[in-house]
Structure formats: structure tokens, C-alpha cells
PDB file of N, CA and C in Angstrom:
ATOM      1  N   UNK C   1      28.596  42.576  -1.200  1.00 55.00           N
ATOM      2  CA  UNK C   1      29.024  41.229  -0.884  1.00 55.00           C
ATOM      3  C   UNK C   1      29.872  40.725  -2.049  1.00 55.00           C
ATOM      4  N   UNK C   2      31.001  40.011  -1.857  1.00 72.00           N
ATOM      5  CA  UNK C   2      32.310  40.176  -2.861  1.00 72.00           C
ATOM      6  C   UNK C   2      31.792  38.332  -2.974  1.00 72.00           C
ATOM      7  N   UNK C   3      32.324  37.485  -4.083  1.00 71.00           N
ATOM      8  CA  UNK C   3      32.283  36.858  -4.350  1.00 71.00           C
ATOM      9  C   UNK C   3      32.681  35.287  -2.997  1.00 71.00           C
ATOM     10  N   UNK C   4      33.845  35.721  -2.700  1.00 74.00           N
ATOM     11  CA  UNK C   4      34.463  35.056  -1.144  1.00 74.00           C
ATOM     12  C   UNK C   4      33.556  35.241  -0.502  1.00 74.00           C
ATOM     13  N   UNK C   5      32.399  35.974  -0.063  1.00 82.00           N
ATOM     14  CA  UNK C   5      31.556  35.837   1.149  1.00 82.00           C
ATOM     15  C   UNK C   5      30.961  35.085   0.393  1.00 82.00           C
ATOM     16  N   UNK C   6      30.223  35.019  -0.580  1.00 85.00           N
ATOM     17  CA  UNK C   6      29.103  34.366  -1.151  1.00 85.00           C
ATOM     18  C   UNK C   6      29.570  32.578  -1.009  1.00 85.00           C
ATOM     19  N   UNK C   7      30.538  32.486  -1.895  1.00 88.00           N
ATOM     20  CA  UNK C   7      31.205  31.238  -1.623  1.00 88.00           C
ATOM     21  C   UNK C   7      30.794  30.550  -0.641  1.00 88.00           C
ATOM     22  N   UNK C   8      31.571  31.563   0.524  1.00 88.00           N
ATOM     23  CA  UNK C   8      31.697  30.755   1.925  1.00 88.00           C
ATOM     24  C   UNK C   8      30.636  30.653   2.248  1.00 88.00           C
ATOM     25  N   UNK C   9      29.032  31.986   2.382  1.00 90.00           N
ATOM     26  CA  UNK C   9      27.555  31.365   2.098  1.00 90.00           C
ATOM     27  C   UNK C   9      27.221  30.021   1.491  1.00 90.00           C
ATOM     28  N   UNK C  10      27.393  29.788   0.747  1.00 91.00           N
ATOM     29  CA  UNK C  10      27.226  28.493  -0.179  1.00 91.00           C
ATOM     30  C   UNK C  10      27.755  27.614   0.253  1.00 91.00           C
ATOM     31  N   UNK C  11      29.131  27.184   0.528  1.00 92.00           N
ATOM     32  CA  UNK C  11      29.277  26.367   1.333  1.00 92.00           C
ATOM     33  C   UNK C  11      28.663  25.653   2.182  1.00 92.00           C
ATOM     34  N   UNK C  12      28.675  27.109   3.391  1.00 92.00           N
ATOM     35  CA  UNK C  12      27.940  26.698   4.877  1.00 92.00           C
ATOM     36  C   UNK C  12      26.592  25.786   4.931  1.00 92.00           C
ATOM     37  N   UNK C  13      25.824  26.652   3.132  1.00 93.00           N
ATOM     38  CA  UNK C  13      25.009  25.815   3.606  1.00 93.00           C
ATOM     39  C   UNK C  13      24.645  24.559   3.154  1.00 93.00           C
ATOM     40  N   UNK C  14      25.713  24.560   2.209  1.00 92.00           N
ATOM     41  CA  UNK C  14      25.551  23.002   1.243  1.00 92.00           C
ATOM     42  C   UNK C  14      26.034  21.987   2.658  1.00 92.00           C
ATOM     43  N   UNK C  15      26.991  22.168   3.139  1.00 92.00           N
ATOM     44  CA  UNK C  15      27.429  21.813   4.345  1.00 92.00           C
ATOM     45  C   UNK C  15      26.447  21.294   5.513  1.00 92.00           C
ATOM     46  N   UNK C  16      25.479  22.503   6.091  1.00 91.00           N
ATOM     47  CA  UNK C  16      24.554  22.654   6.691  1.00 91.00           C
ATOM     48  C   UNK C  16      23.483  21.139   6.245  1.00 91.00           C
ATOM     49  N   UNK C  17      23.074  21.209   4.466  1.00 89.00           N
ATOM     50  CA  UNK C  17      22.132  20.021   4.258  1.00 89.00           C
ATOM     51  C   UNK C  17      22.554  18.979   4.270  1.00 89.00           C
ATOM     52  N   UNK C  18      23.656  18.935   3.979  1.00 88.00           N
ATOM     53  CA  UNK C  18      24.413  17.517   3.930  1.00 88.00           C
ATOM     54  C   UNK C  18      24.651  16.697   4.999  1.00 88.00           C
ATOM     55  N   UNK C  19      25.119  17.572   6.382  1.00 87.00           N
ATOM     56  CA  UNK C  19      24.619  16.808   7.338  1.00 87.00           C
ATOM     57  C   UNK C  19      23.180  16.276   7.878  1.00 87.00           C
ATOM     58  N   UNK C  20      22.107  17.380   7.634  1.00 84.00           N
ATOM     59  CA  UNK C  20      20.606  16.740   7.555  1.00 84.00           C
ATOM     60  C   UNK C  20      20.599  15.963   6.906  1.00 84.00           C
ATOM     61  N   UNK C  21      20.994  15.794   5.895  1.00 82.00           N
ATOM     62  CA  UNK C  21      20.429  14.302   5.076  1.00 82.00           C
ATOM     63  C   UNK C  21      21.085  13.297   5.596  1.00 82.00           C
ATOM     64  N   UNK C  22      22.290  13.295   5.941  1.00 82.00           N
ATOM     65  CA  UNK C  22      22.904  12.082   6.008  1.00 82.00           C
ATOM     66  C   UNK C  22      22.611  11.366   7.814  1.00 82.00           C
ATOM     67  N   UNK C  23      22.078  12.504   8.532  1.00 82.00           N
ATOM     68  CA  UNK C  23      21.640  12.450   9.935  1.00 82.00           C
ATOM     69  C   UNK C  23      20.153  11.578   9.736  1.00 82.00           C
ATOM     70  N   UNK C  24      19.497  11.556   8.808  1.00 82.00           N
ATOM     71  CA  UNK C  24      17.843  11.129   9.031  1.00 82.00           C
ATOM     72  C   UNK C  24      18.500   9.541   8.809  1.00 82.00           C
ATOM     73  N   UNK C  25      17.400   9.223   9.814  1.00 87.00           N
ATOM     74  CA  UNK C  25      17.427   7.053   9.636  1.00 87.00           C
ATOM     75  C   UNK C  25      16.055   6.892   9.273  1.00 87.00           C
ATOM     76  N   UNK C  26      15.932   5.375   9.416  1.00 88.00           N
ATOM     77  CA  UNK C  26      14.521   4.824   9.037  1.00 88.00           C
ATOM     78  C   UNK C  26      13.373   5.608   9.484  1.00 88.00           C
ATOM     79  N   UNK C  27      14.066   5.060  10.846  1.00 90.00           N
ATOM     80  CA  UNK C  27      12.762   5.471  11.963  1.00 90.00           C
ATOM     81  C   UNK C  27      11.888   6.575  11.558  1.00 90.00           C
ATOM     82  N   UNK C  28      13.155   7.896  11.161  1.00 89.00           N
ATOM     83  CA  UNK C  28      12.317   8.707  10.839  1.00 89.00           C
ATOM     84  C   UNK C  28      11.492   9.094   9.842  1.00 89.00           C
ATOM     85  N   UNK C  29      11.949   8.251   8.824  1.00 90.00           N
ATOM     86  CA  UNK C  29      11.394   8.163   7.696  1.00 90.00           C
ATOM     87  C   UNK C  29      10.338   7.822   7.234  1.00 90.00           C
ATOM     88  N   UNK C  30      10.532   6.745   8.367  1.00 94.00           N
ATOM     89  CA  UNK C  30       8.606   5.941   8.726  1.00 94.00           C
ATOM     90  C   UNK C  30       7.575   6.822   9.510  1.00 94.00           C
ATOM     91  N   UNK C  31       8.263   7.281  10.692  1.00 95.00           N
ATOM     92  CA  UNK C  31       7.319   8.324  11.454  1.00 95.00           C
ATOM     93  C   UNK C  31       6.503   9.235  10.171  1.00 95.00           C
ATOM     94  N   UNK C  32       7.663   9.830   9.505  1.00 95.00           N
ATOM     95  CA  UNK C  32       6.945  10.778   9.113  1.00 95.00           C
ATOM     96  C   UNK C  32       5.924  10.041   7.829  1.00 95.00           C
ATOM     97  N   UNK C  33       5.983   9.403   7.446  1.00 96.00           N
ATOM     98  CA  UNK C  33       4.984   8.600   6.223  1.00 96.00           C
ATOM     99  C   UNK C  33       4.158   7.933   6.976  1.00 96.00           C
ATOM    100  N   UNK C  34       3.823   7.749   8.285  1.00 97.00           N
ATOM    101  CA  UNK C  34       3.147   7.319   9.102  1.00 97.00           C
ATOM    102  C   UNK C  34       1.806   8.661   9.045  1.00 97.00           C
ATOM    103  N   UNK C  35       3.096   9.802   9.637  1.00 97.00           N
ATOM    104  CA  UNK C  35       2.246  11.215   9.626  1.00 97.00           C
ATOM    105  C   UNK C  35       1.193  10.990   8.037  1.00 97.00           C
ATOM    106  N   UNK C  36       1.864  11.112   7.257  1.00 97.00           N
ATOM    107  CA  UNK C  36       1.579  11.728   6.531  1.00 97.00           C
ATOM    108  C   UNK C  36      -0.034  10.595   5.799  1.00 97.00           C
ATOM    109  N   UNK C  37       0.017   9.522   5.950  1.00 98.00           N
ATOM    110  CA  UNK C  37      -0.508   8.324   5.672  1.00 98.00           C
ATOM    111  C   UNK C  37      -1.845   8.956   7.079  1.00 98.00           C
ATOM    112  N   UNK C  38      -2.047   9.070   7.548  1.00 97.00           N
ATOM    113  CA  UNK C  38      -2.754  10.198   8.550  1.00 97.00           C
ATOM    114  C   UNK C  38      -3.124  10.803   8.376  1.00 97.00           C
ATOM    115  N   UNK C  39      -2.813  12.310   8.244  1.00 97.00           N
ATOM    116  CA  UNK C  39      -3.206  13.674   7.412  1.00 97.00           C
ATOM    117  C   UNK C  39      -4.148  12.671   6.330  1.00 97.00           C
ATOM    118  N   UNK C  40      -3.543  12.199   5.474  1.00 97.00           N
ATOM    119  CA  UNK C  40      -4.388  11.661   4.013  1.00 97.00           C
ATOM    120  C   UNK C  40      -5.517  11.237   4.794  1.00 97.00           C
ATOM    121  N   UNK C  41      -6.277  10.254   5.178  1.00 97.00           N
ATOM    122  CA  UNK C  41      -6.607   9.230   6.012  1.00 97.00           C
ATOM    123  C   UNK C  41      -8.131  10.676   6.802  1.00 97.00           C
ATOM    124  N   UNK C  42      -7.255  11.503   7.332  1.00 94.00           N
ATOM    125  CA  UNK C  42      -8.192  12.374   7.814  1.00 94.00           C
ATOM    126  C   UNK C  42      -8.593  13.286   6.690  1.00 94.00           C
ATOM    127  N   UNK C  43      -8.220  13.799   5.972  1.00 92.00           N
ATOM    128  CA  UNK C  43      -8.499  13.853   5.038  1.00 92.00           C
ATOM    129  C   UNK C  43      -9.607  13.782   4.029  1.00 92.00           C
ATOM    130  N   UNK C  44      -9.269  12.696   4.217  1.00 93.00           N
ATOM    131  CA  UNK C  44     -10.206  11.775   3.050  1.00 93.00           C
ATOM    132  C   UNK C  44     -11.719  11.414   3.996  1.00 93.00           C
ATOM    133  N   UNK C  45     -11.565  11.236   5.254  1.00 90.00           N
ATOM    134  CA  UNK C  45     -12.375  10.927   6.076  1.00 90.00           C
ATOM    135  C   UNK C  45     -13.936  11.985   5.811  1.00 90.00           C
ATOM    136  N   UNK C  46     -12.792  13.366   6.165  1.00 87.00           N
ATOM    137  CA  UNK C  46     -13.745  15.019   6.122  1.00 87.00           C
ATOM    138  C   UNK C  46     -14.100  14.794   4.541  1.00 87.00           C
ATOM    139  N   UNK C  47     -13.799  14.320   3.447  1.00 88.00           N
ATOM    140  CA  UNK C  47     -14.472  14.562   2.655  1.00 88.00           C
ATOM    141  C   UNK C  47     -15.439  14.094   2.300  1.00 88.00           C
ATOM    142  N   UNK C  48     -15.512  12.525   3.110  1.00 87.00           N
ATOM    143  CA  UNK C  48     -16.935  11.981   2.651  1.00 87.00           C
ATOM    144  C   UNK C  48     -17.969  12.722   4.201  1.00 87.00           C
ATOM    145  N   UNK C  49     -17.380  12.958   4.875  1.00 84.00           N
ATOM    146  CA  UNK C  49     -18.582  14.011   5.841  1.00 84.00           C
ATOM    147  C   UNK C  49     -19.057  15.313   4.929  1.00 84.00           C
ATOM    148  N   UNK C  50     -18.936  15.138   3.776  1.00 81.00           N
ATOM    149  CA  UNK C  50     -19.184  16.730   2.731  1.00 81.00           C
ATOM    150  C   UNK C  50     -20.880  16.488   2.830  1.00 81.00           C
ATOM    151  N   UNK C  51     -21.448  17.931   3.394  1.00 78.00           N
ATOM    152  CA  UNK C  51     -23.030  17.753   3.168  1.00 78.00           C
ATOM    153  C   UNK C  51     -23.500  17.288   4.224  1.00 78.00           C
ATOM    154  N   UNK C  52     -22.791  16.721   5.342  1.00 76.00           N
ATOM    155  CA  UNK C  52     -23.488  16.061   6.313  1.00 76.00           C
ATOM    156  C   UNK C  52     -23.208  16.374   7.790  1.00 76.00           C
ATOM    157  N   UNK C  53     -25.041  16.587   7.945  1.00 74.00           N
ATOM    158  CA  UNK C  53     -24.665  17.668   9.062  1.00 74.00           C
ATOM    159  C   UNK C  53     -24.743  16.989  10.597  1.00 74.00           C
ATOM    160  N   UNK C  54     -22.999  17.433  11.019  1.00 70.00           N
ATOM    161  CA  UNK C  54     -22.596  16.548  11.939  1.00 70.00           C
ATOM    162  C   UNK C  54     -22.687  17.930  13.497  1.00 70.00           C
ATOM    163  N   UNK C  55     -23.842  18.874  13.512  1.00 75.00           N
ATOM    164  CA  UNK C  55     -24.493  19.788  14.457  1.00 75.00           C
ATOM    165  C   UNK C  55     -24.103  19.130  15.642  1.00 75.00           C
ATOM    166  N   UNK C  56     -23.946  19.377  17.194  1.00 76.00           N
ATOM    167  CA  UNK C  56     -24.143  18.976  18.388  1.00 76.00           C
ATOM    168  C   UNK C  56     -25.692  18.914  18.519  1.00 76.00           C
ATOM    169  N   UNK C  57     -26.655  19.100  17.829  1.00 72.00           N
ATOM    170  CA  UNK C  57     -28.107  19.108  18.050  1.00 72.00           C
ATOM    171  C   UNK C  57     -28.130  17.589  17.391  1.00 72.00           C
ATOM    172  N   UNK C  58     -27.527  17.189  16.810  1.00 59.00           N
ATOM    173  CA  UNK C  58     -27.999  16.249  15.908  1.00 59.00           C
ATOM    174  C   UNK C  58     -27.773  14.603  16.730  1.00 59.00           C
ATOM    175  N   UNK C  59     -26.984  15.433  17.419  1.00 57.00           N
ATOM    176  CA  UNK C  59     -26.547  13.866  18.412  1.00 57.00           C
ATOM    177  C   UNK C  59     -27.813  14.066  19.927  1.00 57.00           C
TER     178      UNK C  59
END
């Protein structure tokens, strides 16, 4: 691979991110910190269930 392919590699894909970034809006920005504010949230939930035995016998 000669230097000109590589280039044009590099390019494509600096190219490639630059439109992802400049494509994301709020919305999505929130969705996903929404997600993620979630995940944590569950998370954190399972850790205070640590030790505690949540069996189908138990209910």
C-alpha cells in the first residue's frame, strides 16, 4: 500500500466522522444520556440487592 492509497484511506475516513458528528442533534444527545442515566440507575439498583435473596420461593 503506497502512500496515495493510505492518504485517500485517511481521508475517507476523517470525512466519514465528520459527517457523524456534525449529523447528531440534541435529541440525540439527550436520548442517549437518558440511556445512560438508566443503565447507572439499574445499576446501582442491583447493587444494593447484593446479598439479598430475591429466589421465586421467597415471594
Amino acid at each position: 500500500m503506497d502512500v496515495k492509497d493510505r492518504e485517500a484511506d485517511v481521508t475517507t475516513i476523517i470525512n466519514a466522522i465528520s459527517r457523524t458528528v456534525v449529523s447528531v442533534t440534541r435529541a440525540d444527545v439527550a436520548k442517549h444520556a437518558l440511556l445512560l442515566a438508566g443503565a447507572c440507575a439499574f445499576v446501582f439498583v442491583l447493587s444494593l440487592t447484593d446479598g439479598l435473596d430475591l429466589s421465586p420461593g421467597l415471594f
